[in-house]
PDB file of C-alpha atoms and ligand atoms in Angstrom:
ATOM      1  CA  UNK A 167       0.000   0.000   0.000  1.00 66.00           C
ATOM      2  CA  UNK A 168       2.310   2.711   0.619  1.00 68.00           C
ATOM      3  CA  UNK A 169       5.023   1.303  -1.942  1.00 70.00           C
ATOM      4  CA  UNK A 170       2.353   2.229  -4.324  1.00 70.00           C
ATOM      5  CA  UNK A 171       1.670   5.690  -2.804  1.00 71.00           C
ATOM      6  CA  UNK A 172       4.994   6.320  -3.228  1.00 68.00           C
ATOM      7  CA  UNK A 173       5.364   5.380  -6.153  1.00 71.00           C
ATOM      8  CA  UNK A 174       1.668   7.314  -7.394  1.00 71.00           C
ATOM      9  CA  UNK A 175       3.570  10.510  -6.043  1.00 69.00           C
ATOM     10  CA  UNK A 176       5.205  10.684  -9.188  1.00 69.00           C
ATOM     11  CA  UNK A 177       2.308  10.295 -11.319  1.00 79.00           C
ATOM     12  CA  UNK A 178      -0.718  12.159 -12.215  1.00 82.00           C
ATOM     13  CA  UNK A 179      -2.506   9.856 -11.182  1.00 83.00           C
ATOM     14  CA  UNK A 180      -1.474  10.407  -7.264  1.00 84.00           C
ATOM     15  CA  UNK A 181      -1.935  14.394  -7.928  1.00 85.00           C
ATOM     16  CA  UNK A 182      -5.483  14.006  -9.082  1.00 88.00           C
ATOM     17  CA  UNK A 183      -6.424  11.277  -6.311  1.00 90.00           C
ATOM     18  CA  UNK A 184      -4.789  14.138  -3.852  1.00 90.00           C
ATOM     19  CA  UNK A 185      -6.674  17.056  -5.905  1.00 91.00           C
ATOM     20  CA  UNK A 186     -10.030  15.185  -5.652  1.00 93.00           C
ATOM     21  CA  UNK A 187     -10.548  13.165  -2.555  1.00 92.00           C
ATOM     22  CA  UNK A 188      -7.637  13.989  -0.305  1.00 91.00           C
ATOM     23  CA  UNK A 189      -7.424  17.876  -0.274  1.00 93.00           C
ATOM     24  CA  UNK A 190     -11.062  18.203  -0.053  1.00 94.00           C
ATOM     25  CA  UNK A 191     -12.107  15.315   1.814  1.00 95.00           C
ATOM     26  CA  UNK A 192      -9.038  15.116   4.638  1.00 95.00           C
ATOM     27  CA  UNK A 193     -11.048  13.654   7.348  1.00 96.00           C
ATOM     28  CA  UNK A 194     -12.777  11.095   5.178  1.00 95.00           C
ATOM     29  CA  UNK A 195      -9.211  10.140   3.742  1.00 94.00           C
ATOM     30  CA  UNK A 196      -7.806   9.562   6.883  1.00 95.00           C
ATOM     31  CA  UNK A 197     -10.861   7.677   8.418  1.00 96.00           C
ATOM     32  CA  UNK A 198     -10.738   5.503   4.749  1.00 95.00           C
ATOM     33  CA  UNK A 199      -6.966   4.775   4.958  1.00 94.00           C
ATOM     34  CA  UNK A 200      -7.262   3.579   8.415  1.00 95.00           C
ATOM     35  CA  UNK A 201     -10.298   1.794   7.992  1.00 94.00           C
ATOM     36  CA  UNK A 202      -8.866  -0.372   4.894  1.00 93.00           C
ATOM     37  CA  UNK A 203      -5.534  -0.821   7.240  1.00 93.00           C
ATOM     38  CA  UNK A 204      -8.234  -3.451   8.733  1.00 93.00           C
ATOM     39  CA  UNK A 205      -9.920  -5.234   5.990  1.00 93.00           C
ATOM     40  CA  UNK A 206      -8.920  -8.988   5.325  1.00 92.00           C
ATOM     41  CA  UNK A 207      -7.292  -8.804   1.964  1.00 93.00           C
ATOM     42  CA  UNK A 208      -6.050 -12.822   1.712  1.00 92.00           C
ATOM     43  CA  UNK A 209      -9.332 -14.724   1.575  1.00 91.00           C
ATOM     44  CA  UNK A 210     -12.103 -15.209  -1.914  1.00 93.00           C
ATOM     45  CA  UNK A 211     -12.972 -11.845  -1.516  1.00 93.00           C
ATOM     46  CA  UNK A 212     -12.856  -8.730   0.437  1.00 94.00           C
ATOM     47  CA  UNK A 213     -16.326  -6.926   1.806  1.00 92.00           C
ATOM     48  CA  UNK A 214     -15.518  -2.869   2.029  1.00 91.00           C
ATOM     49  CA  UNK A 215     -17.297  -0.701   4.350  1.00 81.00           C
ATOM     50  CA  UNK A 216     -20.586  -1.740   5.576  1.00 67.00           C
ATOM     51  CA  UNK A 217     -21.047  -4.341   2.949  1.00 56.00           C
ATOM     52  CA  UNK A 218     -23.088  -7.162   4.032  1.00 59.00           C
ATOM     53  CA  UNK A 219     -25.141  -9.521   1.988  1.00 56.00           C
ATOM     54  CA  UNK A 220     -26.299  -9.317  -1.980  1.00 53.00           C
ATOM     55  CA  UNK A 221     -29.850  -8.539  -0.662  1.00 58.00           C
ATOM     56  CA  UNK A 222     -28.469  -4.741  -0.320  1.00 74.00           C
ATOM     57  CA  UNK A 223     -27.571  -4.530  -3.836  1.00 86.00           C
ATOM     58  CA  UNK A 224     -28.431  -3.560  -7.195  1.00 86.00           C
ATOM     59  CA  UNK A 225     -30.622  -0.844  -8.449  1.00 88.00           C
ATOM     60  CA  UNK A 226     -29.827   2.791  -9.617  1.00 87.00           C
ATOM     61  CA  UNK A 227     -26.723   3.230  -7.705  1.00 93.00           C
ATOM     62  CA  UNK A 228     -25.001   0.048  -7.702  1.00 95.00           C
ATOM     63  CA  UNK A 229     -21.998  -0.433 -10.052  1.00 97.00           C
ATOM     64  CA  UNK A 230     -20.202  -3.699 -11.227  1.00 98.00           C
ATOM     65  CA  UNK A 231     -16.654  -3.506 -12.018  1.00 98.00           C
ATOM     66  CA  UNK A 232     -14.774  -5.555 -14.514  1.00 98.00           C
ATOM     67  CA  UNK A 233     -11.023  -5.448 -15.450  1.00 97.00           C
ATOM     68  CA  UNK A 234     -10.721  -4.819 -18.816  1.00 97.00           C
ATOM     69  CA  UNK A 235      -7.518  -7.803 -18.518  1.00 97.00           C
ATOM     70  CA  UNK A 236     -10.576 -10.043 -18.592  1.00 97.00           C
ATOM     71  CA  UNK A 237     -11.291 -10.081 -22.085  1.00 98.00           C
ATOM     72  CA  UNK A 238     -10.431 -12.768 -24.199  1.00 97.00           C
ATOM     73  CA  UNK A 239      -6.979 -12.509 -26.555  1.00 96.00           C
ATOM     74  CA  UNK A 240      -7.863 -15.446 -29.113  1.00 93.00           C
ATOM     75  CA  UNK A 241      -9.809 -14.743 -30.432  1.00 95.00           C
ATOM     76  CA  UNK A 242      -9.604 -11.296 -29.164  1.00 96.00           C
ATOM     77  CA  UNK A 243     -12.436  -9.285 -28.112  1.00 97.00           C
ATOM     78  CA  UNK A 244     -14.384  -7.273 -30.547  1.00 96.00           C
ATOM     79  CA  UNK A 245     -14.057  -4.020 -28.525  1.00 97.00           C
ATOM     80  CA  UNK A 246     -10.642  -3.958 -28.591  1.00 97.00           C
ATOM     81  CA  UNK A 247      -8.642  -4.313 -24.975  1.00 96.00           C
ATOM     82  CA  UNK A 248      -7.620  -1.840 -22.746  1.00 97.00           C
ATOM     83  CA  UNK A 249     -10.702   0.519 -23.210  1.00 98.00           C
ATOM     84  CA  UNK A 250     -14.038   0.573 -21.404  1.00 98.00           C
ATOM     85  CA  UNK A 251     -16.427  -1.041 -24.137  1.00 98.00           C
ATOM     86  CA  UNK A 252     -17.762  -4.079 -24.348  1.00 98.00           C
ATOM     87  CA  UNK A 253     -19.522  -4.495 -27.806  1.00 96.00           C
ATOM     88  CA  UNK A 254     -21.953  -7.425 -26.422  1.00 96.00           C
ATOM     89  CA  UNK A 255     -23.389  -5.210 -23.998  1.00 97.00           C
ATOM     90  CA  UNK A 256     -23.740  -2.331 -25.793  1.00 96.00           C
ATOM     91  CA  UNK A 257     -26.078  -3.989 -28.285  1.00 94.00           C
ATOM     92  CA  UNK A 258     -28.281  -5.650 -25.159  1.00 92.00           C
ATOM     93  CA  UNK A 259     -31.236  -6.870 -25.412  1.00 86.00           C
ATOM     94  CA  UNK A 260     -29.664  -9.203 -28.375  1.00 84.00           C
ATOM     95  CA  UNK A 261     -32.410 -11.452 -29.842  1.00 82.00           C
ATOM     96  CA  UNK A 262     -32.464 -15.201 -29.769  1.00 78.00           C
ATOM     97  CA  UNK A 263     -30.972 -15.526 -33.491  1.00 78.00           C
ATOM     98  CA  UNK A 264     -28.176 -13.201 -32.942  1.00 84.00           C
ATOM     99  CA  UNK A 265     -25.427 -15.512 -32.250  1.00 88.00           C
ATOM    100  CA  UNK A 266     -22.941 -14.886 -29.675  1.00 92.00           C
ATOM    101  CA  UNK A 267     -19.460 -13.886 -31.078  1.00 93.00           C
ATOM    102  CA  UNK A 268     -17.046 -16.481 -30.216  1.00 95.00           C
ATOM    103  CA  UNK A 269     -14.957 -14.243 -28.164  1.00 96.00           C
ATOM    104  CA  UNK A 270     -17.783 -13.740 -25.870  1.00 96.00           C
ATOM    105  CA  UNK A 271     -18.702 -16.909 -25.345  1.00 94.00           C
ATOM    106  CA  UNK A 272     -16.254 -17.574 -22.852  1.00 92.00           C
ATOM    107  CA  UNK A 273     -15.638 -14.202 -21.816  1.00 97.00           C
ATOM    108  CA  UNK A 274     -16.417 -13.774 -17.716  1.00 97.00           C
ATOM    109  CA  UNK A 275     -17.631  -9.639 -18.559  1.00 98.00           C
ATOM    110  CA  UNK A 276     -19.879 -11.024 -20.875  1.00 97.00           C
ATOM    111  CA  UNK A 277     -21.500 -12.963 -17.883  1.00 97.00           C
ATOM    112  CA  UNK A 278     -21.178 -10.656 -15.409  1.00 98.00           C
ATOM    113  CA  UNK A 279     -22.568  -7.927 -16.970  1.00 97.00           C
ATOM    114  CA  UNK A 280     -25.579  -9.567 -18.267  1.00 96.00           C
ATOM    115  CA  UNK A 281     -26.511 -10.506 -14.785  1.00 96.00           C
ATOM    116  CA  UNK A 282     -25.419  -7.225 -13.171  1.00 96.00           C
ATOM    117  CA  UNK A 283     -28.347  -5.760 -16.010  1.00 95.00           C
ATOM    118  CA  UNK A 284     -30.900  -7.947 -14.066  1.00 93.00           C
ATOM    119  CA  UNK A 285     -29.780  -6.632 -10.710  1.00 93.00           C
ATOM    120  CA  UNK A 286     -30.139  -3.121 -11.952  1.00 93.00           C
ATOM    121  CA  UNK A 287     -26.258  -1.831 -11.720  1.00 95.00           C
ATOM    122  CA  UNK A 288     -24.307  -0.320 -13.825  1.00 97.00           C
ATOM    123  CA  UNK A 289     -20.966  -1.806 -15.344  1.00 98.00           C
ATOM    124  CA  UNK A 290     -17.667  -0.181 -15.912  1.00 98.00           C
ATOM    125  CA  UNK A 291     -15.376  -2.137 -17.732  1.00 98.00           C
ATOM    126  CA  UNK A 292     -12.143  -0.644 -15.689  1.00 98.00           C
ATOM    127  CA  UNK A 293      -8.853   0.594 -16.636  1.00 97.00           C
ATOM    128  CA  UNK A 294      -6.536   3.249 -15.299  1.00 95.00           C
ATOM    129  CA  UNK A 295      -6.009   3.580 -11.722  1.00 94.00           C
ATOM    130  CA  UNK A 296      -6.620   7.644 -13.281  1.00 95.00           C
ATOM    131  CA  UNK A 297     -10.409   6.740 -14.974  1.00 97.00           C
ATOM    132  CA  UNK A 298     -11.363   5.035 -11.598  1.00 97.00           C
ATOM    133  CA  UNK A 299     -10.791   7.779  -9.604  1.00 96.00           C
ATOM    134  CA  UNK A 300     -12.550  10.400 -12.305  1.00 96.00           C
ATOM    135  CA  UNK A 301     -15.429   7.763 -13.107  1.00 97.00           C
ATOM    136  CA  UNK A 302     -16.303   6.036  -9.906  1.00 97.00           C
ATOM    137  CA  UNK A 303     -14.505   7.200  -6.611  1.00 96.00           C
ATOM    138  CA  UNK A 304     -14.806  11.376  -7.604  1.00 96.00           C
ATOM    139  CA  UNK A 305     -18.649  10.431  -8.293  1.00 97.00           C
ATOM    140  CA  UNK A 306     -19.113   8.365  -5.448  1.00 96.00           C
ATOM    141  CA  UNK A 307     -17.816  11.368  -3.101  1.00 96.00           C
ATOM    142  CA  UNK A 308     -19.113  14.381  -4.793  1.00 95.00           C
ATOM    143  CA  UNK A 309     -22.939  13.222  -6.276  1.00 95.00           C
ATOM    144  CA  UNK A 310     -23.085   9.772  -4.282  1.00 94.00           C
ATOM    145  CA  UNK A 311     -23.595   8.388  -8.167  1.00 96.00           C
ATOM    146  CA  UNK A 312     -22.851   5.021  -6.528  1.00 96.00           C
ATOM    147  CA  UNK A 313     -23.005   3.778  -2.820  1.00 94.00           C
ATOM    148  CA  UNK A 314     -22.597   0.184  -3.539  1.00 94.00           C
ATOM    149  CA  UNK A 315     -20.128  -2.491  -6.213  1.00 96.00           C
ATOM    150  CA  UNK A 316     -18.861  -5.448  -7.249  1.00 96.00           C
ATOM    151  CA  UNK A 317     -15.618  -5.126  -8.268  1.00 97.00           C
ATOM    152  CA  UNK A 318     -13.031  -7.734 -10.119  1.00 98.00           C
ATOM    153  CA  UNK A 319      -9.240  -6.897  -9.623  1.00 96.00           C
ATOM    154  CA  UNK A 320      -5.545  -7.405  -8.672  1.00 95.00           C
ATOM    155  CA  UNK A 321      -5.304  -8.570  -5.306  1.00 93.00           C
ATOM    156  CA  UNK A 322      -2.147  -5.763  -5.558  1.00 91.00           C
ATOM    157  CA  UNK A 323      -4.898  -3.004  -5.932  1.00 93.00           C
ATOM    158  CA  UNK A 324      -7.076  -4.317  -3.179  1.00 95.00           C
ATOM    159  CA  UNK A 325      -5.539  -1.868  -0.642  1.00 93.00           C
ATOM    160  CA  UNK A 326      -5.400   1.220  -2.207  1.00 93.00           C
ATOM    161  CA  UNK A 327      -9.142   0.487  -4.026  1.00 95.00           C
ATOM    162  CA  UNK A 328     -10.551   0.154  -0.864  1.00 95.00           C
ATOM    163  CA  UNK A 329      -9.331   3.532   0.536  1.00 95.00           C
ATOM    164  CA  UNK A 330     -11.015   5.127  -3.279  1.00 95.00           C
ATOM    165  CA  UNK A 331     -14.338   3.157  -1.865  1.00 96.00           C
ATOM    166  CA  UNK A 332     -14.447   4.307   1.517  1.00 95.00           C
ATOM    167  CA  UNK A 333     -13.547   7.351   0.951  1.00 95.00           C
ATOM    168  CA  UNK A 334     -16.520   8.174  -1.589  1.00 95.00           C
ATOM    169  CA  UNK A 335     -18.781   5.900   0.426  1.00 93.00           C
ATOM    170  CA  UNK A 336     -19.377   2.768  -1.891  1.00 94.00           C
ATOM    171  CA  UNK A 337     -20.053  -0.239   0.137  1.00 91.00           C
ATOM    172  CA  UNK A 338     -18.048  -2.875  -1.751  1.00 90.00           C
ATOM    173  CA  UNK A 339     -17.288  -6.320  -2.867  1.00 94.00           C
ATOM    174  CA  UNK A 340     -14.290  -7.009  -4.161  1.00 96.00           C
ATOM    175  CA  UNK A 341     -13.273 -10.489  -5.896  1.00 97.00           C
ATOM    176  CA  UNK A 342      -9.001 -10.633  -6.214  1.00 97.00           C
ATOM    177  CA  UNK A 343      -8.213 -12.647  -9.767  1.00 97.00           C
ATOM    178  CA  UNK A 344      -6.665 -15.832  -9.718  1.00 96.00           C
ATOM    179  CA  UNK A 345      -4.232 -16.162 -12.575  1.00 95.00           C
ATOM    180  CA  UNK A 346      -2.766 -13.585 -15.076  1.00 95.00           C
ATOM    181  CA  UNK A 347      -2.626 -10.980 -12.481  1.00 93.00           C
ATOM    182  CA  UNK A 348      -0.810  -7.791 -11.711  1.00 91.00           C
ATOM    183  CA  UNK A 349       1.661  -9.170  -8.376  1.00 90.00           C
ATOM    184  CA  UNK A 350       4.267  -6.171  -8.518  1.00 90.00           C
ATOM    185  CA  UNK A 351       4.227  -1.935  -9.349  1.00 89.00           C
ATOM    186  CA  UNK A 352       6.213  -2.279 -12.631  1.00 91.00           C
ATOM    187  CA  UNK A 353       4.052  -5.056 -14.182  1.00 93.00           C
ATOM    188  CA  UNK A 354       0.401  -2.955 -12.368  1.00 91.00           C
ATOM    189  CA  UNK A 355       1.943   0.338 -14.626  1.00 91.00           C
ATOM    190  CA  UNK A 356       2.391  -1.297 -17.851  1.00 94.00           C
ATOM    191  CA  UNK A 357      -1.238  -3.146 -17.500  1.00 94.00           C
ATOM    192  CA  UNK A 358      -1.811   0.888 -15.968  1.00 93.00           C
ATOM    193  CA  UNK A 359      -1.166   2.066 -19.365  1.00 93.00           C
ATOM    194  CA  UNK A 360      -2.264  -0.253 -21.467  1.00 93.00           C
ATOM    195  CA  UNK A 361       0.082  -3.011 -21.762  1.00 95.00           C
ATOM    196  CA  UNK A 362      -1.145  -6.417 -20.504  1.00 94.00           C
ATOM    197  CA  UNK A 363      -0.538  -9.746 -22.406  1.00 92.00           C
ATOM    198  CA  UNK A 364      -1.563 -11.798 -19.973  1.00 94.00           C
ATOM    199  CA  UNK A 365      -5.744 -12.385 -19.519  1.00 96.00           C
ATOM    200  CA  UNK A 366      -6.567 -12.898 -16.223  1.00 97.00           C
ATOM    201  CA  UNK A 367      -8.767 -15.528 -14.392  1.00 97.00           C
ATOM    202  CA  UNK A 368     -11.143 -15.377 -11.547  1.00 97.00           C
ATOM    203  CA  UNK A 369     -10.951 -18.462  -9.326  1.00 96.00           C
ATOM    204  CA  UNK A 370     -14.045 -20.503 -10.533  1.00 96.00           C
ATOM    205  CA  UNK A 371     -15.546 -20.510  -6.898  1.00 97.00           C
ATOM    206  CA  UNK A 372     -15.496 -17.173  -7.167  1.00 97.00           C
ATOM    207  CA  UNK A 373     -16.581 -17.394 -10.330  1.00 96.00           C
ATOM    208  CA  UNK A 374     -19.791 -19.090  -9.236  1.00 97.00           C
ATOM    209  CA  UNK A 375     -19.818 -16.561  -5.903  1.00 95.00           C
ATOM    210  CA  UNK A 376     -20.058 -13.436  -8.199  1.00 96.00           C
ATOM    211  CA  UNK A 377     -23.273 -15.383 -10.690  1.00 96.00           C
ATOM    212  CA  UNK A 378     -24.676 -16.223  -7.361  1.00 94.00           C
ATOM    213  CA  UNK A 379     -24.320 -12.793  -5.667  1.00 93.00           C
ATOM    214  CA  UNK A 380     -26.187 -11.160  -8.441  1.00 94.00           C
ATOM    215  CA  UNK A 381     -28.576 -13.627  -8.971  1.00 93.00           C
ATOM    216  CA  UNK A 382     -29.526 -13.101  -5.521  1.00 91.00           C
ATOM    217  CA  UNK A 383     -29.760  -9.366  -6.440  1.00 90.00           C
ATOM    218  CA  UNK A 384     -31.858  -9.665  -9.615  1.00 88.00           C
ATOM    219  CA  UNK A 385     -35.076  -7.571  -9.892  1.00 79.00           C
ATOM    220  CA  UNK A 386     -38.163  -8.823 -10.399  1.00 76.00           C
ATOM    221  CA  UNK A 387     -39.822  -7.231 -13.176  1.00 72.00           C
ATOM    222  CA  UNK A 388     -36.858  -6.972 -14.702  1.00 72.00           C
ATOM    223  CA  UNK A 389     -36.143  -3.164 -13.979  1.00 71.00           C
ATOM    224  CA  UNK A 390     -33.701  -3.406 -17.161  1.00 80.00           C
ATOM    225  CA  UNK A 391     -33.619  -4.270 -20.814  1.00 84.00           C
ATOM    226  CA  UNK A 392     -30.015  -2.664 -21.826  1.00 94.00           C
ATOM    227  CA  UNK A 393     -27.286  -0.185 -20.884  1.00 96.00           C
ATOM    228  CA  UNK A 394     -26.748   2.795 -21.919  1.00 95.00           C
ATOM    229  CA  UNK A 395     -23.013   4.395 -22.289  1.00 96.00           C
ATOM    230  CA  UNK A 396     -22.886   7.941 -20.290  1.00 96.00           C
ATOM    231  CA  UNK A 397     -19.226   8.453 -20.652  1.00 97.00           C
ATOM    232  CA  UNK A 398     -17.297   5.305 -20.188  1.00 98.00           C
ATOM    233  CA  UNK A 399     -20.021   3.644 -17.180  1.00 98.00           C
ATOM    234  CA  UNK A 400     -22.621   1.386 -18.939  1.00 98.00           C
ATOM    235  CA  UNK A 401     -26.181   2.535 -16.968  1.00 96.00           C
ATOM    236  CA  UNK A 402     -29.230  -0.014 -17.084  1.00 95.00           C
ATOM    237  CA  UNK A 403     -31.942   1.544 -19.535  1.00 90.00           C
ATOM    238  CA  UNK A 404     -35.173   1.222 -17.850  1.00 77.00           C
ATOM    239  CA  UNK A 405     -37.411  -1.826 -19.491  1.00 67.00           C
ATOM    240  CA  UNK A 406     -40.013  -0.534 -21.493  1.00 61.00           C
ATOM    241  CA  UNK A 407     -42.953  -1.517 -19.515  1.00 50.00           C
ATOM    242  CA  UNK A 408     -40.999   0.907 -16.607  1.00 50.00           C
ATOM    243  CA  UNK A 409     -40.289   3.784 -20.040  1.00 47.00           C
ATOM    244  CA  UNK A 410     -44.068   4.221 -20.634  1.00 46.00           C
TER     245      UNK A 410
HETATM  246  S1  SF4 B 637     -18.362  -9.912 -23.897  1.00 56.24           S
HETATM  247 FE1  SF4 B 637     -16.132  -9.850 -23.548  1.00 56.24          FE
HETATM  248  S2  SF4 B 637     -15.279 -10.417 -25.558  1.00 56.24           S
HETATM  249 FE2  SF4 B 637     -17.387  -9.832 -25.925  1.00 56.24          FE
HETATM  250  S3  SF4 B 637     -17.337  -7.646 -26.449  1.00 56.24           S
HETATM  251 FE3  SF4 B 637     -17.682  -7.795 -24.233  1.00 56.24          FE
HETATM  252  S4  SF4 B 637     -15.670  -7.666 -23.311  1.00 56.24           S
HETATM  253 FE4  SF4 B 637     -15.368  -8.178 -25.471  1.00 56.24          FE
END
């Protein structure tokens, strides 16, 4: 943790995390640095803040968070990698005789997202440590655009992604990967800035803990039919029964 503060000094990314939560926020730093100081970072997953069980999530200001690492090299995603789009979701609801692209098929955002749309949460497809902070830890503080998520990640990141949570607020649940993963500060800043050759893997328990967890969460009516993009967060477009 404060390896990679140090190390963050030097980048913008630790002057606009300073400009936009610490500077402003001091107190709620300080309480969120010492309150991740006491999470439990080594086991399946790590519950932030007052994070409890699934039946407190989803809805309007829930968020599900997906390394872009995740996507499938070959064949390689049709979005492209390190950006935050994910062409399946985009084009939700799909109908029954559009056939999945085989990159998809396999692909765990694919998945994910399609059952954080029944739960009612937005998805961010996550990249820079510097678009986290602007898209979901800045709006989290300042407009409380999300007080609960799901998050897939580096168990190296754990730490300093729980202080961004806390600090803005989000009750959290974060799931470390298993393979392919970020394990030291060089090899997080190339993956940082785009260079990752390496897809990562969530541990399939975990796997089946995240389909679970949002199952658990789903909606009923379905409050959702598809996302739409609002800078680089996907946000559940109400289903059309809900639009009239
Ligand atoms: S489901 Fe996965 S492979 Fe398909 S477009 Fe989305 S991110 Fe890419």
């Amino acid at each position: 943790m404060w390896a990679f503060c140090w190390h963050s000094l030097f980048r913008e990314y630790g002057w606009q995390f300073f400009r936009r939560i610490v500077w402003p926020h001091p107190v709620k730093t300080a309480k969120a640095v010492r309150a991740s100081g006491a999470l439990d970072y080594t086991g399946d997953r790590t519950a932030v803040g007052a994070a409890d069980s699934e039946q407190t999530f989803g809805g309007a200001r829930s968020l599900v968070g997906v390394g872009f690492c995740l996507k499938p090299l070959d064949p390689p995603c049709p979005s492209g990698r390190f950006n935050h789009d994910c062409r399946f979701l985009e084009t939700l609801p799909r109908s029954e005789a559009d056939e999945i692209p085989a990159a998809c098929r396999s692909c765990a955002i694919r998945e994910i997202g399609t059952l954080a749309l029944r739960a009612g949460a937005a998805v961010y497809v996550m990249t820079s440590a510097q678009d986290i902070l602007l898209d979901v830890f800045a709006p989290a503080l300042n407009e409380s655009r999300f007080t609960s998520g799901l998050f897939t990640l580096c168990r190296y990141s754990l730490r300093p992604f729980a202080v961004g949570l806390l600090a803005g607020g989000v009750r959290g649940w974060m799931f470390p990967f298993e393979k392919g993963d970020c394990r030291d500060y060089p090899t997080w800043l190339r993956a940082d800035r785009g260079t990752k050759e390496e897809r990562t893997e969530l541990k399939p328990s975990n796997r089946t803990a995240i389909r679970e967890f949002l199952r658990a969460a789903a909606q009923k009516p379905a409050a959702a039919s598809g996302f739409e993009k609002r800078g680089h967060v996907l946000f559940p477009l109400p289903a059309e029964s809900e639009a009239k």
